[in-house]
PDB file of C-alpha atoms in Angstrom:
ATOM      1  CA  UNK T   1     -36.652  46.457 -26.669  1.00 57.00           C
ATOM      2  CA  UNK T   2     -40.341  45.554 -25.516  1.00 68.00           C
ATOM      3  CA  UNK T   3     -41.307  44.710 -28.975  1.00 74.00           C
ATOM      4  CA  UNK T   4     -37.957  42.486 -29.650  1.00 78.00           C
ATOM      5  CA  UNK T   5     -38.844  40.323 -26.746  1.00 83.00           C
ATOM      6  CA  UNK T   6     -43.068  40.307 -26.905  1.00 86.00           C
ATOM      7  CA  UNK T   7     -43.288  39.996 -30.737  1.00 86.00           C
ATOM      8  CA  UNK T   8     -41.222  36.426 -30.728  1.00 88.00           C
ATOM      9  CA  UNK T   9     -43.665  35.119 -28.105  1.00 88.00           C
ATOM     10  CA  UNK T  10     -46.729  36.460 -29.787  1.00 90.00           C
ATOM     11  CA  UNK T  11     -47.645  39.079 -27.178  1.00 89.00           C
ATOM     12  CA  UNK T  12     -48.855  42.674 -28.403  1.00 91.00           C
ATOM     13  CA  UNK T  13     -47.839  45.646 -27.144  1.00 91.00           C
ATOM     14  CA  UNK T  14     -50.484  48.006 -26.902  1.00 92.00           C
ATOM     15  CA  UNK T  15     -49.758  51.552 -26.669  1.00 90.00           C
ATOM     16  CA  UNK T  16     -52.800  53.938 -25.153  1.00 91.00           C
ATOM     17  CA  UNK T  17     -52.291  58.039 -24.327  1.00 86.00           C
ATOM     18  CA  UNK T  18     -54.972  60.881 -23.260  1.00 83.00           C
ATOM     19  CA  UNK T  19     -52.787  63.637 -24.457  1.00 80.00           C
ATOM     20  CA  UNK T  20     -49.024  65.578 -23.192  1.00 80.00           C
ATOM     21  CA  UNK T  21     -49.722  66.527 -19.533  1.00 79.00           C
ATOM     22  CA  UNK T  22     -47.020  69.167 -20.198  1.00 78.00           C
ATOM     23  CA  UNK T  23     -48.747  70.880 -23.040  1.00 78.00           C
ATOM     24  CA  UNK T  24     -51.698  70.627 -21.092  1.00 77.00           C
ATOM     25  CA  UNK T  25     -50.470  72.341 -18.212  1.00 73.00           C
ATOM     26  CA  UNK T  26     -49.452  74.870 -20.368  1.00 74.00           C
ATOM     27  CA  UNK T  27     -52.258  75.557 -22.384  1.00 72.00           C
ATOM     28  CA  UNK T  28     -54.783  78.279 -21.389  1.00 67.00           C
ATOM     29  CA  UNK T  29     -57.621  76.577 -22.723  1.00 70.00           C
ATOM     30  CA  UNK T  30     -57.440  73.093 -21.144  1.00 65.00           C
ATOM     31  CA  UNK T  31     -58.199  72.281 -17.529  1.00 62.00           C
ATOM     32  CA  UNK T  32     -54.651  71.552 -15.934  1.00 55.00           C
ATOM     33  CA  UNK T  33     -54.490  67.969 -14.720  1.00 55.00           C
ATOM     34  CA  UNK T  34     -52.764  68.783 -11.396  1.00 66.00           C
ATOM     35  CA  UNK T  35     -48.945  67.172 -11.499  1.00 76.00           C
ATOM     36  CA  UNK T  36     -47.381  66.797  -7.566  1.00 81.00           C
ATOM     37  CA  UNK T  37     -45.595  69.906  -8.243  1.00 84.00           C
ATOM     38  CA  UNK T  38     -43.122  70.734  -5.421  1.00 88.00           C
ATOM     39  CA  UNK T  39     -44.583  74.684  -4.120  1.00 86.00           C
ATOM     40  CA  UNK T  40     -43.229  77.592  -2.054  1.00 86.00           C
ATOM     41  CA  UNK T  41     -45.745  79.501  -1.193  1.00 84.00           C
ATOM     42  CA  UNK T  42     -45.766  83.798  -0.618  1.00 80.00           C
ATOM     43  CA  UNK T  43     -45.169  83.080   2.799  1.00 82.00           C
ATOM     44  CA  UNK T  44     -42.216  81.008   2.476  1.00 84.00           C
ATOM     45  CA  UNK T  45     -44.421  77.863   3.219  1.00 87.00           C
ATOM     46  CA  UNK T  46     -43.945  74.405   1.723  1.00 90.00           C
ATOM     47  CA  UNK T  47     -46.201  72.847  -0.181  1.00 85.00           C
ATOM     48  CA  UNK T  48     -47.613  70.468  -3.049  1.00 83.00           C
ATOM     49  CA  UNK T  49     -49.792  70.098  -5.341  1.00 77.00           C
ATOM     50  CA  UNK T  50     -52.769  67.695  -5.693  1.00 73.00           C
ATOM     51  CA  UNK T  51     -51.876  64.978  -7.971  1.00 71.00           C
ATOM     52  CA  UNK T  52     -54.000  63.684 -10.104  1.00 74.00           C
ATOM     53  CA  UNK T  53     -52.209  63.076 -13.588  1.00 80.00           C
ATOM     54  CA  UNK T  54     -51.702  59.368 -12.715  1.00 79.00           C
ATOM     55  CA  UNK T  55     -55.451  58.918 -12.778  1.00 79.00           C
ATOM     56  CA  UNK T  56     -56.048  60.971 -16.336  1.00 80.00           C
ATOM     57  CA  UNK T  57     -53.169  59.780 -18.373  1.00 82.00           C
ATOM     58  CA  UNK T  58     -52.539  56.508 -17.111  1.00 84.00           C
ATOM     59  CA  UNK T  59     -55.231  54.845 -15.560  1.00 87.00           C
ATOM     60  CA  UNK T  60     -57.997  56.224 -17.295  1.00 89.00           C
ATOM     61  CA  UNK T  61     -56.686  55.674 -20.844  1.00 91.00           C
ATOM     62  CA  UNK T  62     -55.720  51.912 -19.761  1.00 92.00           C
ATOM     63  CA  UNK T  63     -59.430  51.552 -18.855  1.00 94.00           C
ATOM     64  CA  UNK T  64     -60.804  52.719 -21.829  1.00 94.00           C
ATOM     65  CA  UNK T  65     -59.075  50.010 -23.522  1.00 95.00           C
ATOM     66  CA  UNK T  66     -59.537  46.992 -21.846  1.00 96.00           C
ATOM     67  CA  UNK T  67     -63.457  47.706 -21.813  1.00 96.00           C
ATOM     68  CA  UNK T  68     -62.663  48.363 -25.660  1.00 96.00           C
ATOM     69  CA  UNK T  69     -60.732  44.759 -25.683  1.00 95.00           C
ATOM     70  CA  UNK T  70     -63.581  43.366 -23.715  1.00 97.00           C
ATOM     71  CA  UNK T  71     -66.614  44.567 -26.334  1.00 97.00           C
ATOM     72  CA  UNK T  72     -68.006  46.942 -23.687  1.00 97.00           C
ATOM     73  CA  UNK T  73     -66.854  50.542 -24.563  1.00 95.00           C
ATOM     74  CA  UNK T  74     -67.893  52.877 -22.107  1.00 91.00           C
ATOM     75  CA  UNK T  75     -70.779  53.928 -20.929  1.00 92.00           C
ATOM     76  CA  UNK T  76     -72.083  50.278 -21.485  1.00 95.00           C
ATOM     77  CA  UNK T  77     -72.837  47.907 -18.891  1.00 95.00           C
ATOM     78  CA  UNK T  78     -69.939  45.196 -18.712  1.00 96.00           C
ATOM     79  CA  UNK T  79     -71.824  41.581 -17.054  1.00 96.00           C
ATOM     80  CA  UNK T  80     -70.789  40.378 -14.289  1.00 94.00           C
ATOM     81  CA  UNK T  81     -68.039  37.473 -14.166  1.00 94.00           C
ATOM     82  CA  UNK T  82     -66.665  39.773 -17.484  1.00 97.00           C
ATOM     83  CA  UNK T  83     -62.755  40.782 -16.220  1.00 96.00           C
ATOM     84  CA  UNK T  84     -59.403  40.820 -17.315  1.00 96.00           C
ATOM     85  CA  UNK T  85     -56.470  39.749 -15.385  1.00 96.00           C
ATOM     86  CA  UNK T  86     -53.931  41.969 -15.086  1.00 93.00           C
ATOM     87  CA  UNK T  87     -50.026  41.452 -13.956  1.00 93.00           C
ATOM     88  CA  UNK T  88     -47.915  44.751 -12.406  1.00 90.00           C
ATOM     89  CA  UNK T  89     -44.767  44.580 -11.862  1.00 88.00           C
ATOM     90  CA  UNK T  90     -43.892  45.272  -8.138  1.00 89.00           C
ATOM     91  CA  UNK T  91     -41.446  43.644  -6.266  1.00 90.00           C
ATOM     92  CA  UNK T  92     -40.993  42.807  -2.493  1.00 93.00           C
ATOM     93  CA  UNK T  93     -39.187  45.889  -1.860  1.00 86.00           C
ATOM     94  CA  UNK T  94     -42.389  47.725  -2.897  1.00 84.00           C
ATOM     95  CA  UNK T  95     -45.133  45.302  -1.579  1.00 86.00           C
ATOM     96  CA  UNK T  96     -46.949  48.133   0.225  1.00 85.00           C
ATOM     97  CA  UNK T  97     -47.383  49.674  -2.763  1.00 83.00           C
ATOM     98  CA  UNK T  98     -49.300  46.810  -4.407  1.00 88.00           C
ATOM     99  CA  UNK T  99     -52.985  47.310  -4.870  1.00 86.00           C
ATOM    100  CA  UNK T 100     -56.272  45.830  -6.398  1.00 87.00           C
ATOM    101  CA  UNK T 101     -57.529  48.206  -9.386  1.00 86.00           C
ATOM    102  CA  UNK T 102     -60.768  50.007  -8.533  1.00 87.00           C
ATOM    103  CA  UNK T 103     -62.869  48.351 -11.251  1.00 92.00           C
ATOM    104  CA  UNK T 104     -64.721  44.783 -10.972  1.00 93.00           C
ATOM    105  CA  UNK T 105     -64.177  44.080 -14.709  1.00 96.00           C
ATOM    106  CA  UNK T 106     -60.124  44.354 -13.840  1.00 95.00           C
ATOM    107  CA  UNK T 107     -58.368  41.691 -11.679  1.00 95.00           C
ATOM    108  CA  UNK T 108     -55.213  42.224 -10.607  1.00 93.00           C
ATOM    109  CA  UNK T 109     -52.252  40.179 -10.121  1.00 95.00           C
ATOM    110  CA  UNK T 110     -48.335  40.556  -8.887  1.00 95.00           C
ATOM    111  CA  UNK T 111     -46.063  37.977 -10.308  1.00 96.00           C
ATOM    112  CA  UNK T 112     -43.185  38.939  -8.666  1.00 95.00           C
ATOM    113  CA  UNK T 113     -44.547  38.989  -5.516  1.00 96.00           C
ATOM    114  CA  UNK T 114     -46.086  35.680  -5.733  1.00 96.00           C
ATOM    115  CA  UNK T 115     -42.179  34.453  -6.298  1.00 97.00           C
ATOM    116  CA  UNK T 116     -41.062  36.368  -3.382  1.00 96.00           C
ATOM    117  CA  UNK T 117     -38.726  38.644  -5.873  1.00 96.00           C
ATOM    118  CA  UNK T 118     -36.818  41.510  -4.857  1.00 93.00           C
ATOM    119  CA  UNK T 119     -36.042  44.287  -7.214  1.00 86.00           C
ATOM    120  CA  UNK T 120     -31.913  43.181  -7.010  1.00 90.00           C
ATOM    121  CA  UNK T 121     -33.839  39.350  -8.133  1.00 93.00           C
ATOM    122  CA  UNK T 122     -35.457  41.000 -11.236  1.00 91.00           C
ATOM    123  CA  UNK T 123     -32.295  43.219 -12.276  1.00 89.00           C
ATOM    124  CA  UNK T 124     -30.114  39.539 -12.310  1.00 93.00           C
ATOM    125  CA  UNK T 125     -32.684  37.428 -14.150  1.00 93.00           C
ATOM    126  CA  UNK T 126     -32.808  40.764 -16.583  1.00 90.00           C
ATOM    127  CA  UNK T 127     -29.125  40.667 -16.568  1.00 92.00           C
ATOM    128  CA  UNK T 128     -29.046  37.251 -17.560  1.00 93.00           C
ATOM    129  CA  UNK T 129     -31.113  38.035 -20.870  1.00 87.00           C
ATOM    130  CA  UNK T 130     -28.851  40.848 -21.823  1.00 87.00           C
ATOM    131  CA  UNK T 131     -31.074  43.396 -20.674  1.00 85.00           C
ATOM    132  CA  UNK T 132     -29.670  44.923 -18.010  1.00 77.00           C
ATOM    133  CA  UNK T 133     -30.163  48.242 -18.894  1.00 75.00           C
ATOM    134  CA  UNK T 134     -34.252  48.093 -17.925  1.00 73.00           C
ATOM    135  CA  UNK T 135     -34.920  51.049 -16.020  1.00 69.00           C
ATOM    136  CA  UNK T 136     -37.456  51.328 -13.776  1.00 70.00           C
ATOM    137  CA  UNK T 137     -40.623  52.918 -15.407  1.00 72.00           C
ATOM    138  CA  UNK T 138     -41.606  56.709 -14.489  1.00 75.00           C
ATOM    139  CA  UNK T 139     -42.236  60.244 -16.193  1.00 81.00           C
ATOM    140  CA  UNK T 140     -39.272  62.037 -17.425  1.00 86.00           C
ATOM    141  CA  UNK T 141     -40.162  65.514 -15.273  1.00 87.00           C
ATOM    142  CA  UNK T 142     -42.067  63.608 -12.270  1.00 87.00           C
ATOM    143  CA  UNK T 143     -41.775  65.695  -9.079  1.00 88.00           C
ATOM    144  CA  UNK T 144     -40.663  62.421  -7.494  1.00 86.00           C
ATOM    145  CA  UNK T 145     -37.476  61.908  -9.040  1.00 88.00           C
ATOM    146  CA  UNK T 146     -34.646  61.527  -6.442  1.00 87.00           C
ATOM    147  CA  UNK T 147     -31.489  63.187  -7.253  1.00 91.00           C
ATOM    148  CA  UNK T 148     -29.663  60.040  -8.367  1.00 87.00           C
ATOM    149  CA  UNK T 149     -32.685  59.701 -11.299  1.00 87.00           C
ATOM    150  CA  UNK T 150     -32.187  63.795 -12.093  1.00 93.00           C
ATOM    151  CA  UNK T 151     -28.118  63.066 -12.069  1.00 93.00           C
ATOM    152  CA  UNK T 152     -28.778  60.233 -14.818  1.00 89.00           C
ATOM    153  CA  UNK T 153     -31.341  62.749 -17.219  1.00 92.00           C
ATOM    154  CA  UNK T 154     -28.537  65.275 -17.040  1.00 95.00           C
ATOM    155  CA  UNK T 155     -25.782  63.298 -17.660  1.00 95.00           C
ATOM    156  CA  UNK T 156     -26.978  60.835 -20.271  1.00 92.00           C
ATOM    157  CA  UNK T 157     -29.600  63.033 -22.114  1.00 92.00           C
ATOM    158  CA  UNK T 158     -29.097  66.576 -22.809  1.00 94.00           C
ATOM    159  CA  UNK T 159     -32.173  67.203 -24.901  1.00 95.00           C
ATOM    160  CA  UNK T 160     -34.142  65.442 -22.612  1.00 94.00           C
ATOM    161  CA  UNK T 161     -32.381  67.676 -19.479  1.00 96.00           C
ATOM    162  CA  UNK T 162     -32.991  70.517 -21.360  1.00 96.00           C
ATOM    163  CA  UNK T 163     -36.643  69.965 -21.920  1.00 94.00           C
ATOM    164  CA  UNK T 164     -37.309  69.424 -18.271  1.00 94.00           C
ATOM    165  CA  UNK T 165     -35.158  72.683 -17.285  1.00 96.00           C
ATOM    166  CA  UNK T 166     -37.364  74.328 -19.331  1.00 93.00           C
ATOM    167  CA  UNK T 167     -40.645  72.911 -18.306  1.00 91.00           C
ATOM    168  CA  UNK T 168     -39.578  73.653 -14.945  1.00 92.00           C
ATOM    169  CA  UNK T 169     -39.037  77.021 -15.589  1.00 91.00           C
ATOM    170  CA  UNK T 170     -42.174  77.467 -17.733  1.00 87.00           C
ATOM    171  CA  UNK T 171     -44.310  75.971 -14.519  1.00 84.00           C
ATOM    172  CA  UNK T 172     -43.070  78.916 -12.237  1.00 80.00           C
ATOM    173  CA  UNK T 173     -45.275  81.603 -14.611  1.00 69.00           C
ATOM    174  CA  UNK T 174     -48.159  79.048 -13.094  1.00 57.00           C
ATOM    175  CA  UNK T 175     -51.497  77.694 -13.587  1.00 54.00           C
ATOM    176  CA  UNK T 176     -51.389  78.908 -17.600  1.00 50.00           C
ATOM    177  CA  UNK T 177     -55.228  79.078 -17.228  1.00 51.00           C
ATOM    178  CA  UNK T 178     -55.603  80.272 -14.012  1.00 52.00           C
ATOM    179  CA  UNK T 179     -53.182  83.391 -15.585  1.00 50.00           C
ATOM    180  CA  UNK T 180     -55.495  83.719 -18.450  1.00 53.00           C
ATOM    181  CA  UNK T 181     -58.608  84.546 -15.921  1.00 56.00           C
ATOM    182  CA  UNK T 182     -56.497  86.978 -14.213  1.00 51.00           C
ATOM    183  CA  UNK T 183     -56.184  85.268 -11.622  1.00 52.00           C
ATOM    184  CA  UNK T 184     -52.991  86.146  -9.139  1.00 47.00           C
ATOM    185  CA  UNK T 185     -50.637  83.147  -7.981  1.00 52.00           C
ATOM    186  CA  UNK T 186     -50.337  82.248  -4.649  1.00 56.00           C
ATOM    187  CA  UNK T 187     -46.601  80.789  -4.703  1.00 72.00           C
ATOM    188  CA  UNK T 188     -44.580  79.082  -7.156  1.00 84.00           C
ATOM    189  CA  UNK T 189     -43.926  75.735  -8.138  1.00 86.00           C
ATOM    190  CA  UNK T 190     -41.212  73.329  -9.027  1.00 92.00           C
ATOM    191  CA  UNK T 191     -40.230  70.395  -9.880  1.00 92.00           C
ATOM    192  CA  UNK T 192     -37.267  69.337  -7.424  1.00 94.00           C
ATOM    193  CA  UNK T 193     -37.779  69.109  -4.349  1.00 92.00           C
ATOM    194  CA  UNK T 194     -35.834  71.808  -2.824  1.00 94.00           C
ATOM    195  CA  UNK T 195     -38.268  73.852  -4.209  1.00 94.00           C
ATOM    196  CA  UNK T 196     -35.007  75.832  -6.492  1.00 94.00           C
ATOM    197  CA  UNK T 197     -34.763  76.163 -10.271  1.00 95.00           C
ATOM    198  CA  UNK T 198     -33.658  72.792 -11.728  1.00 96.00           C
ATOM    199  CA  UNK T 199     -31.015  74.208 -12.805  1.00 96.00           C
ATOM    200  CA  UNK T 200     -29.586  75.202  -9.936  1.00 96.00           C
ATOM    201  CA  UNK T 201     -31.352  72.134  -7.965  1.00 96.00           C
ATOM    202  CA  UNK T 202     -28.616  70.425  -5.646  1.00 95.00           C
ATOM    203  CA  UNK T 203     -28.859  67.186  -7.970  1.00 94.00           C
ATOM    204  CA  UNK T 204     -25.084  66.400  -7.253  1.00 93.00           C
ATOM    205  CA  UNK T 205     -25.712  66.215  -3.483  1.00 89.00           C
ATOM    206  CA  UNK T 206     -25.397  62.228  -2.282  1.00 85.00           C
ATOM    207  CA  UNK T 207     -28.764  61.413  -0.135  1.00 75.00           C
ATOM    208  CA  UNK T 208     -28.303  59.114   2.440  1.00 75.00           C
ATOM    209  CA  UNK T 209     -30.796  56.698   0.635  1.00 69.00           C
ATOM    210  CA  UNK T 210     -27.821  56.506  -2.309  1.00 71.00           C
ATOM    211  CA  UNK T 211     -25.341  56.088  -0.050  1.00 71.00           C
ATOM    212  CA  UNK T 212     -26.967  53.249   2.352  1.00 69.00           C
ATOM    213  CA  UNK T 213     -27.875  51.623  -1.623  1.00 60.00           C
ATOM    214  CA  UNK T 214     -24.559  51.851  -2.354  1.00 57.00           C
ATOM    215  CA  UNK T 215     -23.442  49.503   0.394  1.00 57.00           C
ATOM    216  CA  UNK T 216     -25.722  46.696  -0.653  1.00 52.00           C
ATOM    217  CA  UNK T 217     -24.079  45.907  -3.814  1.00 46.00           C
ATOM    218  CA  UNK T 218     -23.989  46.721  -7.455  1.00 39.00           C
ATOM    219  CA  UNK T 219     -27.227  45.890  -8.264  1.00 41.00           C
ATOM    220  CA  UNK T 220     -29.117  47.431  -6.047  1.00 41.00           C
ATOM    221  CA  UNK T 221     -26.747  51.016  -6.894  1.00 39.00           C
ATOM    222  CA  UNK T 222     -27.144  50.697 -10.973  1.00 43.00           C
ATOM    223  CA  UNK T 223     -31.135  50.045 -10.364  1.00 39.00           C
ATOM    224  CA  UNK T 224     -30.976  53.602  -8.090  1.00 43.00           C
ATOM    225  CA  UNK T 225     -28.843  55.617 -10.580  1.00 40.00           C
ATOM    226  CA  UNK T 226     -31.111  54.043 -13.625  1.00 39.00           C
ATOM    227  CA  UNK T 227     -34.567  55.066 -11.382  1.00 39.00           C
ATOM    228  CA  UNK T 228     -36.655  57.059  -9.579  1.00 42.00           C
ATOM    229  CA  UNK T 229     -36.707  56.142  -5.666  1.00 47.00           C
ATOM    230  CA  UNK T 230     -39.659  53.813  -5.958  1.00 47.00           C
ATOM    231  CA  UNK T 231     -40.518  53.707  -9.583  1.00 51.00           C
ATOM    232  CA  UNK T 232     -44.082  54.538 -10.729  1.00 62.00           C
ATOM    233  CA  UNK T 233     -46.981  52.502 -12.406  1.00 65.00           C
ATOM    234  CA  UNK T 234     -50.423  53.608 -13.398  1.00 68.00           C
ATOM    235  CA  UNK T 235     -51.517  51.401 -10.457  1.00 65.00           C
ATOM    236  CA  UNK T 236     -48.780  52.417  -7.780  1.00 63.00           C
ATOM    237  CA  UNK T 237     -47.655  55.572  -8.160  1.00 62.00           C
ATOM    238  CA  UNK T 238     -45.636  56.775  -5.662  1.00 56.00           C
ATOM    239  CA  UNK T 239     -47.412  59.545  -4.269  1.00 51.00           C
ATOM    240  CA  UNK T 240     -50.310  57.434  -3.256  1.00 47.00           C
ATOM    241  CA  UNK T 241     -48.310  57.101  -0.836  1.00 40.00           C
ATOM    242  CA  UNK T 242     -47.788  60.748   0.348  1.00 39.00           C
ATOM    243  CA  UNK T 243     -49.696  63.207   2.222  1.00 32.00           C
ATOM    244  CA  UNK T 244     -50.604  65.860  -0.275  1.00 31.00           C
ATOM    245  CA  UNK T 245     -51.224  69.451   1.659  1.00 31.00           C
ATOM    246  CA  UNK T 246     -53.833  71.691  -0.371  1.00 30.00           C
ATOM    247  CA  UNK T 247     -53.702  72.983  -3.938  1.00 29.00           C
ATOM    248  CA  UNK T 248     -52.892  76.555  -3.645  1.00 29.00           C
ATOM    249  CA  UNK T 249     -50.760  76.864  -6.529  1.00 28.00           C
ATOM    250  CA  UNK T 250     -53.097  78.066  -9.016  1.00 32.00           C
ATOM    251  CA  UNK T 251     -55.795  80.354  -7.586  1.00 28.00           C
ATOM    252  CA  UNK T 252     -56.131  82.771  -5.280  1.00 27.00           C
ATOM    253  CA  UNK T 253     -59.198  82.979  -2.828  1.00 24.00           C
TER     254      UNK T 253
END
């Protein structure tokens, strides 16, 4: 779909990646890039992980890039007054999410708050294009997902529901490198929420954000079924928002 509507008005897509955070977290041999996994710990504590896989597969890839695009790969000096402007997409619903990226030689911008839009604004004009069916943007196994985005995986994409069942399950053996060093686990870790298999996660359960989204109109209910709560960008992911507690999932000390 991105390419059908770019390509016509000359805009590239450009595609970067820094790896499969799931194989990574998987693999023995590579540092894990801590996801906000969901943890009960030994003594029936709460808990989640650091996160920090926003930072090495998004936002660090995206940087190599632009300072490719721009002629300064790193570890060269970019001059000053060198930038590139770049426009994310969050609405007024998500306005304290917006930020300025953490590099001089990236500018950033946010169209649809500069035109006062609301995400119910966007899903109309998109709607109007014959593309109503634009999801919001997030990771198919992110910790974040609300039930209503976990409902829609299940019910619309078995493979992909059955890759993230058994990702899930694959996380409780742990830190794949911390097991490797023989190290023992302090709790385990999931990817819903209620901190329960996936499998047996309460995804069918109604949360009281659905149901108060359900009274303001269709719009705003298809974006919440066809999403994760507040979406997720390599410059506003949602749990910049969230106090983190320790990392204890790995290692023991």
């Amino acid at each position: 779909m991105e390419e059908g509507v770019a390509k016509p008005a000359g805009i590239p897509i450009l595609r970067v990646a820094s790896g499969n955070i799931r194989s990574d977290a998987l693999n023995p041999d590579h540092r894990f890039a801590s996801m906000p996994l969901h943890i009960l710990n030994k003594d029936g504590r709460p808990g989640m992980t650091r996160r920090q896989c926003t930072g090495e597969y998004k936002i660090k890839p995206i940087k190599q890039k632009v300072r490719e695009l721009l002629g300064y790969p790193y570890p060269a000096r970019i001059p000053k007054g060198v930038f590139v402007e770049q426009w994310v997409g969050i609405s007024t619903d998500e306005f304290h999410r917006a930020k300025d990226a953490d590099v001089k030689y990236m500018r950033t911008r946010h169209p649809l708050l500069d035109m006062s839009w609301s995400r119910a604004e966007c899903v109309r004009y998109l709607t109007s294009l014959g593309l109503a069916d634009t999801p919001k943007s997030s990771c198919l196994g992110c910790p974040f997902h609300g039930n209503a985005q976990w409902r829609h995986i299940r019910d619309t994409s078995p493979s992909e529901w059955a890759d993230v069942v058994e990702f899930d399950a694959a996380i409780r053996q742990g830190n794949a490198r911390a097991n490797a060093s023989g190290n023992r686990l302090l709790g385990e870790a999931f990817l819903h929420r209620s901190r329960v298999p996936l499998s047996q996660a309460p995804i069918d359960h109604v949360t009281a954000a659905e149901r108060a989204a359900l009274h303001t109109g269709a719009d705003e209910a298809d974006a919440l079924e066809n999403g994760v709560e507040d979406g997720c960008s390599p410059w506003a992911c949602r749990g910049d928002a969230d106090a983190l507690t320790r990392d204890d999932f790995g290692l023991a000390t």
